[in-house]
mmCIF file of C-alpha atoms in Angstrom:
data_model
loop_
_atom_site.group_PDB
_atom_site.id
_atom_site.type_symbol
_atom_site.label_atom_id
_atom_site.label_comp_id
_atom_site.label_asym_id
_atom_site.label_seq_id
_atom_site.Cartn_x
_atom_site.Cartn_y
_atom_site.Cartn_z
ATOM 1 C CA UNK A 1 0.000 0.000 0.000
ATOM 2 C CA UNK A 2 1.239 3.476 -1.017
ATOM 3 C CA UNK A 3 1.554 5.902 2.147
ATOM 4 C CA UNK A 4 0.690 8.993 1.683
ATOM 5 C CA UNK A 5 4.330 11.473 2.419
ATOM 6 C CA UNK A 6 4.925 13.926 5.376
ATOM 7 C CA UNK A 7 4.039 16.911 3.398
ATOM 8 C CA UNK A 8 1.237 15.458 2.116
ATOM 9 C CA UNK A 9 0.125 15.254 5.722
ATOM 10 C CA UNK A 10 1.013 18.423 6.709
ATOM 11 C CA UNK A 11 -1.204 20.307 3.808
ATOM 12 C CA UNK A 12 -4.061 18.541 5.126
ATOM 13 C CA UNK A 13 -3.614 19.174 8.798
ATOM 14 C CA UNK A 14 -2.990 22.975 7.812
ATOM 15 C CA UNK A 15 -5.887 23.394 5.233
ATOM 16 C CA UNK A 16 -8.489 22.905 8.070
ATOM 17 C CA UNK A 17 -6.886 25.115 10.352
ATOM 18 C CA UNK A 18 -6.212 28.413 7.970
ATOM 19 C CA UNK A 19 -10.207 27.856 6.818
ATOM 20 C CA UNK A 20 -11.022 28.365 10.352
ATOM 21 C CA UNK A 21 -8.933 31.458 11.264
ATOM 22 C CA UNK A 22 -10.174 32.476 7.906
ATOM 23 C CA UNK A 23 -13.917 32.206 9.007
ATOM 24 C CA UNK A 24 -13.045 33.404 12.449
ATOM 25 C CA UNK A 25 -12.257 36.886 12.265
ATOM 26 C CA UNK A 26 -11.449 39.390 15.874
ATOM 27 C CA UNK A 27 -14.435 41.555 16.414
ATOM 28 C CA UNK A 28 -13.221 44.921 17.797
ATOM 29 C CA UNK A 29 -15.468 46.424 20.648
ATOM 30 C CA UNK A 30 -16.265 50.100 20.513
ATOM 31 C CA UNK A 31 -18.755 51.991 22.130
ATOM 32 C CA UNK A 32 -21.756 53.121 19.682
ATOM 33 C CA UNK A 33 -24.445 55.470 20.661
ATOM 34 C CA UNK A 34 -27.915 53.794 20.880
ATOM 35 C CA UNK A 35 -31.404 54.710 21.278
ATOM 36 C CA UNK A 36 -32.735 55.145 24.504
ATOM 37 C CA UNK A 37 -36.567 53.820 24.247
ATOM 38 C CA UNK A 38 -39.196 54.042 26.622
ATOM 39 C CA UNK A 39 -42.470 51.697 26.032
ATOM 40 C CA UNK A 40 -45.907 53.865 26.172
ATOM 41 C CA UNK A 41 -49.051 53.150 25.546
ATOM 42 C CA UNK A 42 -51.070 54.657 22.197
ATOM 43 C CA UNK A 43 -54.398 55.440 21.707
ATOM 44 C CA UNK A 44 -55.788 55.062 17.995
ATOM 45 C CA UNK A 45 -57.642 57.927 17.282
ATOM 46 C CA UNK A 46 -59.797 59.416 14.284
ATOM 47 C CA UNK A 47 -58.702 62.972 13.065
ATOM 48 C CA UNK A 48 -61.980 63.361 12.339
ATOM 49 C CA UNK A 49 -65.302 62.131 14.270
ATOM 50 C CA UNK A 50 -68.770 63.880 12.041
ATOM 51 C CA UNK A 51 -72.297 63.868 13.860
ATOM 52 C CA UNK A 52 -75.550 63.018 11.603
ATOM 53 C CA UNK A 53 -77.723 64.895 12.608
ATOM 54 C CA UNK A 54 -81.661 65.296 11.634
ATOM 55 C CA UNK A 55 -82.441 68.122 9.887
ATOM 56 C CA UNK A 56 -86.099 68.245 10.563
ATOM 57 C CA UNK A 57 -88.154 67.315 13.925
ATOM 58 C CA UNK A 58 -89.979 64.742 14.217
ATOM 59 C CA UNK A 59 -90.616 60.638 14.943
ATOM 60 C CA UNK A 60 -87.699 58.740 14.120
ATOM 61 C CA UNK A 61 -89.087 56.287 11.702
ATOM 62 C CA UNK A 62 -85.829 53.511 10.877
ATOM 63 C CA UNK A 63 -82.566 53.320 11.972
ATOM 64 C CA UNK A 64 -80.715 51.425 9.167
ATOM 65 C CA UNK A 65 -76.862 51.341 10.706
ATOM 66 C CA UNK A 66 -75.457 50.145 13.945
ATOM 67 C CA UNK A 67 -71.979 50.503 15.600
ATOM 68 C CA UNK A 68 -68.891 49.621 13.676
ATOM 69 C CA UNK A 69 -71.163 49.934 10.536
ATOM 70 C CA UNK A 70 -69.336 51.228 7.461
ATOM 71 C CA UNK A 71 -71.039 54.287 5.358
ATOM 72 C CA UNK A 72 -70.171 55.745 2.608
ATOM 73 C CA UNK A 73 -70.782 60.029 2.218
ATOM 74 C CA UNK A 74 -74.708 60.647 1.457
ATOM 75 C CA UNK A 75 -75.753 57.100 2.588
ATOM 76 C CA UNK A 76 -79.112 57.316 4.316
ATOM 77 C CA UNK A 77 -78.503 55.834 7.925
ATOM 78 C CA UNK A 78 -82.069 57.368 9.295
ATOM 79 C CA UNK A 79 -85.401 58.462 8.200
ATOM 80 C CA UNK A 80 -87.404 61.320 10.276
ATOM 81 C CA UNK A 81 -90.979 61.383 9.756
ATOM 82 C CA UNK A 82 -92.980 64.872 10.611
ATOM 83 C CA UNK A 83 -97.008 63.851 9.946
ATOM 84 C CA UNK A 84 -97.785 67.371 9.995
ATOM 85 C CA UNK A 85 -95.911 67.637 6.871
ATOM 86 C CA UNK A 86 -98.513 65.237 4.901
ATOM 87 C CA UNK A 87 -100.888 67.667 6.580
ATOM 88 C CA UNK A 88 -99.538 70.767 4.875
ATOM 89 C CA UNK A 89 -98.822 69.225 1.736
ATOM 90 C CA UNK A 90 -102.435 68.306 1.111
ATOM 91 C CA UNK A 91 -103.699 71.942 2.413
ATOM 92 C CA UNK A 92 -100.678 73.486 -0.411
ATOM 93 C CA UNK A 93 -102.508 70.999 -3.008
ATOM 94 C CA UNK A 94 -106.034 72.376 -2.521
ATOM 95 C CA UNK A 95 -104.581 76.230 -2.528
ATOM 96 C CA UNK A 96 -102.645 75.439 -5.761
ATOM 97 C CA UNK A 97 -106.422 74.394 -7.138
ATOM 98 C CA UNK A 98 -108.108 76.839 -5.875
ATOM 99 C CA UNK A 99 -105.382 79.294 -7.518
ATOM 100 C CA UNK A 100 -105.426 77.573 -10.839
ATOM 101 C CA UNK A 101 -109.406 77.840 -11.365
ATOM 102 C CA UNK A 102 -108.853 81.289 -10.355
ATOM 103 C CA UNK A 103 -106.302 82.104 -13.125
ATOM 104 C CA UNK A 104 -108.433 80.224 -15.764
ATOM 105 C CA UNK A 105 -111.497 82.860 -14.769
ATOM 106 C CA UNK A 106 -108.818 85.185 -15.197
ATOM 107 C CA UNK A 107 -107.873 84.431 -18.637
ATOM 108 C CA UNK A 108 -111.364 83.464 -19.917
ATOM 109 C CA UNK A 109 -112.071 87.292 -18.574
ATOM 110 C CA UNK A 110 -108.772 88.548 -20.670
ATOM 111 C CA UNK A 111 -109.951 86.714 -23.897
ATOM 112 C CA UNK A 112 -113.344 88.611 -24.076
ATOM 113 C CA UNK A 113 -112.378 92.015 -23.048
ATOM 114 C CA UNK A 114 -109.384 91.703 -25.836
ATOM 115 C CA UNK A 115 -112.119 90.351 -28.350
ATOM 116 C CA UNK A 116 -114.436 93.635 -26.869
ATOM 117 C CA UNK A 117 -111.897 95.690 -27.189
ATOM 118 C CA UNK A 118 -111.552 94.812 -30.913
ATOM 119 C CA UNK A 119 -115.140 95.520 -31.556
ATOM 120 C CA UNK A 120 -115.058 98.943 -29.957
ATOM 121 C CA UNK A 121 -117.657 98.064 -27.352
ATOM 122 C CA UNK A 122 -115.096 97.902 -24.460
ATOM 123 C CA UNK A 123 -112.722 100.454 -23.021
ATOM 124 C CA UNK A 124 -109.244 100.440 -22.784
ATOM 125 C CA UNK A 125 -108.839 100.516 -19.429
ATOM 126 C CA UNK A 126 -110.892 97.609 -18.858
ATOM 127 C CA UNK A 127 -108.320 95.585 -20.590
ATOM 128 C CA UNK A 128 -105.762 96.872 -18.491
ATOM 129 C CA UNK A 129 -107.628 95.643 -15.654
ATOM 130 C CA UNK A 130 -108.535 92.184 -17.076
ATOM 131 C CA UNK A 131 -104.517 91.944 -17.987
ATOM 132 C CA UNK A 132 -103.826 93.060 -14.146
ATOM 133 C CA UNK A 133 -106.258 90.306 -12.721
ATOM 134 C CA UNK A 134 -104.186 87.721 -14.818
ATOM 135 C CA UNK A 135 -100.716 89.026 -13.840
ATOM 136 C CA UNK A 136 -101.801 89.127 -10.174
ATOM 137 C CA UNK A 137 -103.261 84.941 -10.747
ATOM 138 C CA UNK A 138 -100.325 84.020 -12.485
ATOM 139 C CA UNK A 139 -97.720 84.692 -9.347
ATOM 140 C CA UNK A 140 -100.239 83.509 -6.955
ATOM 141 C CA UNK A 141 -100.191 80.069 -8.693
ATOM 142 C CA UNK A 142 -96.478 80.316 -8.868
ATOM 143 C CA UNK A 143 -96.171 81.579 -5.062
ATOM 144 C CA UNK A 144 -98.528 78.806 -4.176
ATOM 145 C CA UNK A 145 -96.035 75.815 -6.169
ATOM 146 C CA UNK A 146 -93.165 77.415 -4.354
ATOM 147 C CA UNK A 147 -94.738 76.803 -1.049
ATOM 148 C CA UNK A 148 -95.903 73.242 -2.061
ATOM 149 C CA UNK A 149 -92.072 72.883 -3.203
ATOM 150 C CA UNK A 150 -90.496 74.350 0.691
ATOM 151 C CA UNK A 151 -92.996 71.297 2.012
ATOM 152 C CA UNK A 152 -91.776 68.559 -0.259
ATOM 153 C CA UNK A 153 -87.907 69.613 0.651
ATOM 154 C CA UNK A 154 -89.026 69.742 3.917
ATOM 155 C CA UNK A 155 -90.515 65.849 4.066
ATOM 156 C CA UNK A 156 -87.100 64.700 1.782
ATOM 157 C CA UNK A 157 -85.179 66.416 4.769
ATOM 158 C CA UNK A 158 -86.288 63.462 6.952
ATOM 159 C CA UNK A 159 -83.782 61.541 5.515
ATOM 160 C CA UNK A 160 -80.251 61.589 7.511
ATOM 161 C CA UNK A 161 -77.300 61.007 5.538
ATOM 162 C CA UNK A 162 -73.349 60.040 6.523
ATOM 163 C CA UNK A 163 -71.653 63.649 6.070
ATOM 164 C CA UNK A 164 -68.576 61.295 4.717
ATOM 165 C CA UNK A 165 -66.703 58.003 4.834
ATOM 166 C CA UNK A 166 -66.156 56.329 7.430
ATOM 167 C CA UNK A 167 -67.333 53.915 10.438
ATOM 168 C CA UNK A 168 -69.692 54.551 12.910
ATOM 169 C CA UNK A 169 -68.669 54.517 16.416
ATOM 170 C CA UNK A 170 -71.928 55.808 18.527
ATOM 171 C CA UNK A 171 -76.284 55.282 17.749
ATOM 172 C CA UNK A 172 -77.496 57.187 20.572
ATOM 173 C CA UNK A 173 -81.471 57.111 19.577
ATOM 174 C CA UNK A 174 -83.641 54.108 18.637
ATOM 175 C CA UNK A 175 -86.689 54.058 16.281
ATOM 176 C CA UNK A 176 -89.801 55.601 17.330
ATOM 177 C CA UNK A 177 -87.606 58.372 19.392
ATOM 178 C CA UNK A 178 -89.053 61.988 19.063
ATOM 179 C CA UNK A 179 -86.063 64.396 18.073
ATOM 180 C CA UNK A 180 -85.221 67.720 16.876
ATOM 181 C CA UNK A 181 -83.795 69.311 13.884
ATOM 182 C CA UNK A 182 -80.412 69.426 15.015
ATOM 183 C CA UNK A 183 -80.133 66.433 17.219
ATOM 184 C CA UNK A 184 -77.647 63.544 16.734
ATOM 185 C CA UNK A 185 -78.244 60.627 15.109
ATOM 186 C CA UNK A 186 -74.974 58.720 14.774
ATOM 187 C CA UNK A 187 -71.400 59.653 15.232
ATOM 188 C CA UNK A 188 -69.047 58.523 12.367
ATOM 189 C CA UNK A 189 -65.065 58.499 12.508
ATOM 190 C CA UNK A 190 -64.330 59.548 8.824
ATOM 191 C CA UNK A 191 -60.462 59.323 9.651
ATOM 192 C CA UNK A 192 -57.400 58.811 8.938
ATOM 193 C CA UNK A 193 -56.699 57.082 12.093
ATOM 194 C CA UNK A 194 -53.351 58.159 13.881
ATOM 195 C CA UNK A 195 -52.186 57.246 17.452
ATOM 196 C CA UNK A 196 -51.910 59.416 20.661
ATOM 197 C CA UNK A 197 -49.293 59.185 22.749
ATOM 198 C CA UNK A 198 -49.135 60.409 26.720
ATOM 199 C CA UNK A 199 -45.719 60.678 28.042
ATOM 200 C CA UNK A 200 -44.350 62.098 31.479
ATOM 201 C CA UNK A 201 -43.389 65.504 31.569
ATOM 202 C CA UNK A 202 -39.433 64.443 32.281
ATOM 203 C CA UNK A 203 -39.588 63.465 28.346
ATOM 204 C CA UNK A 204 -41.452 66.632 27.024
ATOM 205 C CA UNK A 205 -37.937 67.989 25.820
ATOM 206 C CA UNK A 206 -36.799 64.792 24.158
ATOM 207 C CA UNK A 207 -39.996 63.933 21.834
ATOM 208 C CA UNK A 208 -40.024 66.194 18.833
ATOM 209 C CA UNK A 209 -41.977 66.583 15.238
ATOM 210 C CA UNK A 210 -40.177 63.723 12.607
ATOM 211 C CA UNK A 211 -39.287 61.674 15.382
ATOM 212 C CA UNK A 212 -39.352 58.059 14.352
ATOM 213 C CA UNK A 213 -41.336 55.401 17.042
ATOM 214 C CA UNK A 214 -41.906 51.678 16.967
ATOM 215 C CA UNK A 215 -45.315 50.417 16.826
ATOM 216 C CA UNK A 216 -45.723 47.205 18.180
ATOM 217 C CA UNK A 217 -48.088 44.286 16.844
ATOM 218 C CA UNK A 218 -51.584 44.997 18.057
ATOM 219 C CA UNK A 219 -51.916 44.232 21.397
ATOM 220 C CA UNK A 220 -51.107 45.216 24.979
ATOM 221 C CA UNK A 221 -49.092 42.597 25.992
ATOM 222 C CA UNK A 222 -45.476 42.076 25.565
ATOM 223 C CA UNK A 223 -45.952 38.685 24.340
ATOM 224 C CA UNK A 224 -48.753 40.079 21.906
ATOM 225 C CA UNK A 225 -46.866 43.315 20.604
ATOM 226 C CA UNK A 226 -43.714 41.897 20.186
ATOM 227 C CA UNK A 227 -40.620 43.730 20.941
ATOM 228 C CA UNK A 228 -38.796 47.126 19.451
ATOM 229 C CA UNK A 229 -36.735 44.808 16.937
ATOM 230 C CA UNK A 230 -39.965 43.381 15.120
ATOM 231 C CA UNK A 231 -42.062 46.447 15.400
ATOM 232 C CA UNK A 232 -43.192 48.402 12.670
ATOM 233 C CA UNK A 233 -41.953 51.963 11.919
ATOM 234 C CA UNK A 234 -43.989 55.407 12.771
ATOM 235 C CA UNK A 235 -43.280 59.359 12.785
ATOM 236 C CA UNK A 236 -44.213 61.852 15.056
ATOM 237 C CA UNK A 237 -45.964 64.486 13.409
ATOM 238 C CA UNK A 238 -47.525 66.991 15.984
ATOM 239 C CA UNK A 239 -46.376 67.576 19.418
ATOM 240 C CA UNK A 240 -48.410 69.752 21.589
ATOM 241 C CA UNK A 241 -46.888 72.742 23.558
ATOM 242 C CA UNK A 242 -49.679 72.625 26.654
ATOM 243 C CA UNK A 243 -48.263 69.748 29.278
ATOM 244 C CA UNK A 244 -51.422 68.404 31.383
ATOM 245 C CA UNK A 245 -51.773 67.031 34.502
ATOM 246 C CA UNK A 246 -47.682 65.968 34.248
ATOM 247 C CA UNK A 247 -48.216 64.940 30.558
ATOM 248 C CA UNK A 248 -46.907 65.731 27.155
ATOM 249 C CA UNK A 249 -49.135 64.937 24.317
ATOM 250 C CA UNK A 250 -47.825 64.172 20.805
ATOM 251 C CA UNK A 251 -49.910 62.129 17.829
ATOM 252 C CA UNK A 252 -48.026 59.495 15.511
ATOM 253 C CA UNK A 253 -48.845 58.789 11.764
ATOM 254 C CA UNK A 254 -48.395 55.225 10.883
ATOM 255 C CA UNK A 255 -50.032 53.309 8.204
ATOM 256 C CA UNK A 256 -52.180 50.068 8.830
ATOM 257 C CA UNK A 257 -54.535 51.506 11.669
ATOM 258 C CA UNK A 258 -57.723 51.448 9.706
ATOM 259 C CA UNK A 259 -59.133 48.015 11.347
ATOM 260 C CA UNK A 260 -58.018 49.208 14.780
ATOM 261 C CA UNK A 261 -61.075 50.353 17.224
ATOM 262 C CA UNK A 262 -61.365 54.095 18.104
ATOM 263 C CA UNK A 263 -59.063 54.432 21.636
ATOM 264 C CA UNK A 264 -58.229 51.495 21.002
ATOM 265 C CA UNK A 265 -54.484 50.804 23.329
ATOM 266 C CA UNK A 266 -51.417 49.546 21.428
ATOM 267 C CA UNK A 267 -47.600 49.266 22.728
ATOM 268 C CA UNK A 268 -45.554 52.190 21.269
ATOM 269 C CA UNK A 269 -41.776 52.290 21.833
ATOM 270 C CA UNK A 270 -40.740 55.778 22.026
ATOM 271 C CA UNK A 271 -36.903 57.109 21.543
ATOM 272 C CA UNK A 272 -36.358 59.182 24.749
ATOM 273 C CA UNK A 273 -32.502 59.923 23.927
ATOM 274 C CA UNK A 274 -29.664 57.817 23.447
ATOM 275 C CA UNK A 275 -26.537 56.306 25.267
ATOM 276 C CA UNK A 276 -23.562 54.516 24.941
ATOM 277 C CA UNK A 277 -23.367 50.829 24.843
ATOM 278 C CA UNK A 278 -20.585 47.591 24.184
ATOM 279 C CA UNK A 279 -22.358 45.288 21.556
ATOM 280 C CA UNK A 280 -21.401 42.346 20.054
ATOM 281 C CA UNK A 281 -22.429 40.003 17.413
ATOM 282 C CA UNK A 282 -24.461 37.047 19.698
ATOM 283 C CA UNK A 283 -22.282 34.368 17.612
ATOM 284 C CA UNK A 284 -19.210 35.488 19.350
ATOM 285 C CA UNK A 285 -20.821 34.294 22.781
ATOM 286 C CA UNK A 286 -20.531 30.861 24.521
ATOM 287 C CA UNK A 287 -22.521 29.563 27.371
ATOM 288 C CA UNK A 288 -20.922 27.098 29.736
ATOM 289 C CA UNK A 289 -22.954 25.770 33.301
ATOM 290 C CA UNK A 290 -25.665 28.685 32.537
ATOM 291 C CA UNK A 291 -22.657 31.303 32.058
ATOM 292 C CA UNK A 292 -21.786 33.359 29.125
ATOM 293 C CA UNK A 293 -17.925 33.925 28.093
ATOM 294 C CA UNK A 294 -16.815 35.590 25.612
ATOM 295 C CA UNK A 295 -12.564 34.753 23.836
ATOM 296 C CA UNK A 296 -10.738 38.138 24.455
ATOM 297 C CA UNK A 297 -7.666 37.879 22.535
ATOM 298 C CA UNK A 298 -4.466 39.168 24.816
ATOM 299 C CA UNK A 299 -0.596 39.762 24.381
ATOM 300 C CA UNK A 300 -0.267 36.754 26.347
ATOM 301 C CA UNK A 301 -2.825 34.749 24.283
ATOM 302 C CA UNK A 302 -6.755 34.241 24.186
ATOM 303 C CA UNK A 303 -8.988 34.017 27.794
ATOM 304 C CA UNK A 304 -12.247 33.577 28.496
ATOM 305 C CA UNK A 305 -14.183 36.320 30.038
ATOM 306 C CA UNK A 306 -17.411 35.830 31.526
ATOM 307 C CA UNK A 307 -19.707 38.660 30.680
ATOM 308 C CA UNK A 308 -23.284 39.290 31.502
ATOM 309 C CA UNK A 309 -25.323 39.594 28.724
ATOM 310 C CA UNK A 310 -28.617 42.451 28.243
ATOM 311 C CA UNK A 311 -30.756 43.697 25.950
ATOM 312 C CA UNK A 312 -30.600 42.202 22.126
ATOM 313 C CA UNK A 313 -30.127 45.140 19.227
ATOM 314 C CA UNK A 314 -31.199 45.154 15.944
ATOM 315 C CA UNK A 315 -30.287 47.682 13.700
ATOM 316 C CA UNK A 316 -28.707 48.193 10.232
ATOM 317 C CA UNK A 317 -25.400 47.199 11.436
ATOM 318 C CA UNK A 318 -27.307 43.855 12.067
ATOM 319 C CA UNK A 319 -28.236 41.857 14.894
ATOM 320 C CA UNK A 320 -26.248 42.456 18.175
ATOM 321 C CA UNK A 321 -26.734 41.690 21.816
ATOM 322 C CA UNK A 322 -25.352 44.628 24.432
ATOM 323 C CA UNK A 323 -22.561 43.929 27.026
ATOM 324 C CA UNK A 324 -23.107 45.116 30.451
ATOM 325 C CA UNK A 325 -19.979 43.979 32.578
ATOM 326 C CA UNK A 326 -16.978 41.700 31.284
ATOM 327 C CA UNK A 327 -15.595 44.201 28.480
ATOM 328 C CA UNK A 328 -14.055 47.460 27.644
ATOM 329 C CA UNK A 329 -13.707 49.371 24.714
ATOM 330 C CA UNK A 330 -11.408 48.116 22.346
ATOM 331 C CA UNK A 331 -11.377 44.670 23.430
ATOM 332 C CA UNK A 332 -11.097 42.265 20.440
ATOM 333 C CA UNK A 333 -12.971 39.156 20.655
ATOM 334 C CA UNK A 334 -12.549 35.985 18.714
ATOM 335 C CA UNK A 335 -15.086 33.222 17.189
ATOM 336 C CA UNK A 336 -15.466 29.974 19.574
ATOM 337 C CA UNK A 337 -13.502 27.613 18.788
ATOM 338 C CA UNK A 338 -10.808 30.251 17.395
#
């Protein structure tokens, strides 16, 4: 059998080991600034909440939308019925009658003074008072369809329509209720939603307008909402100067709220400042008997420093996992197994 020689040997022995240091590069520590952020609650709001409101009094005849009910601008959502509208309707019908026979006389009275007239056997001026009597019949007539017109806007009034798009959040009246011209029918959030946020007065000078915030998945538990590296991105778009009762207000646009309830809560993770942290890639760490070490390469060759571990980052720069005791800046670190 053919034995392979001593260099032979050595090449593969060596090939391993330079592929290793190759794939196990030091990782430098420095200290990078950080966001600072503070977990608040956010209340989805409407920038705009409409009333429908009747525009006539009277019984409240149907109610055809309930709450969370989605209108469209002009829908009807109510019909208000006045009776004493039928009332005057019929009374305007029997004037406009009574107006039109008039005119008729009117005109038949017109026709033979004119013919008179021609004949010589009337006078002039009883022409001009024949023409007067028709003028005068004409504009009652037309006086008396305007009225009749006023009535029939009036009774199409009863219908209440959705002053614009949206979803309604409130009924406060059933059928059969008695209200007035005026009175609200149905409140409707026509959006866009947006989310208020309430934070202590200590962070009033670190919010500001442009800000960027991380909205977590809806809910209003950690393990519901997720955490700041798989939240969703939001800006801050209005903060508001007056501070109540120890709070700063401030709203944030974000896209995606439109099946949310109105004050409905949601986790919001808000950058308060930043500081200076030691992070390192989590591939660089090795846990031994529940404790985490980390290779620090020295003059006098590698040790293993046990560290203790916090909060996982996830940025640009990729995913890292912050150092709270164990390292200093500058430290280089090599790959397990280095």
């Amino acid at each position: 059998m053919h034995l392979p020689s001593l260099a032979v040997l050595a090449a593969l022995v060596a090939a391993p080991l330079a592929a290793s240091a190759a794939a196990a590069e030091d990782f430098t520590v420095r200290l990078e600034q950080v966001p600072e952020l503070k977990a608040v609650f956010g209340e989805v709001e409407s920038r705009t909440v409409v009333p429908a409101r009747a525009r006539i009094g009277g019984t409240l005849r149907t109610v055809s939308v309930t709450e969370g009910s989605q209108v469209k601008e002009g829908d009807e959502i109510a019909l208000v019925v006045d009776d004493k509208l039928a009332l005057t309707l019929n009374a305007a019908d029997a004037k406009i009658k009574e107006l039109r026979s008039q005119l008729e006389n009117a005109r038949v009275e017109l026709d033979r003074t004119q013919q008179l007239v021609a004949k010589g056997v009337a006078s002039q001026s009883r022409l001009d008072t024949g023409k007067t009597q028709f003028d005068v019949a004409t504009n009652q007539v037309t006086a008396a369809e305007a009225d009749r017109a006023v009535v029939l806007q009036r009774a199409r009034e009863g219908a209440v329509l959705a002053p614009a798009d949206g979803r309604v959040l409130t009924v406060p009246v059933t059928p059969g209720s008695v209200v007035l011209a005026g009175d609200e029918i149905a409140r409707i959030a026509s959006g866009p939603y947006y989310l208020r946020l309430s934070l202590p007065e200590r962070h009033a000078a670190d919010i500001r307008e442009g800000g960027t915030v991380r909205i977590g998945r809806r809910g209003i538990t950690q393990d519901t909402a997720g955490t700041p590296a798989t939240a969703r991105l939001g800006r801050v778009v209005k903060v508001y100067p007056e501070i109540t009762a120890g709070r700063v207000m401030a709203d944030v646009e974000v896209d995606g709220l439109g099946d949310y309830f109105v004050n409905e809560r949601t986790l919001v993770w808000v950058e308060i400042g930043r500081r200076a942290v030691l992070a390192i890639p989590p591939a660089l760490v090795s846990t031994r008997h529940g404790i985490d070490y980390v290779r620090v390469a020295t003059p006098r060759g590698a040790l293993d420093v046990p560290v203790v571990l916090g909060a996982r980052l996830t940025d640009a720069a990729g995913e890292r996992v912050e150092v709270l005791t164990g390292l200093a800046d500058g430290d280089k670190i090599q790959a397990p197994g280095h």
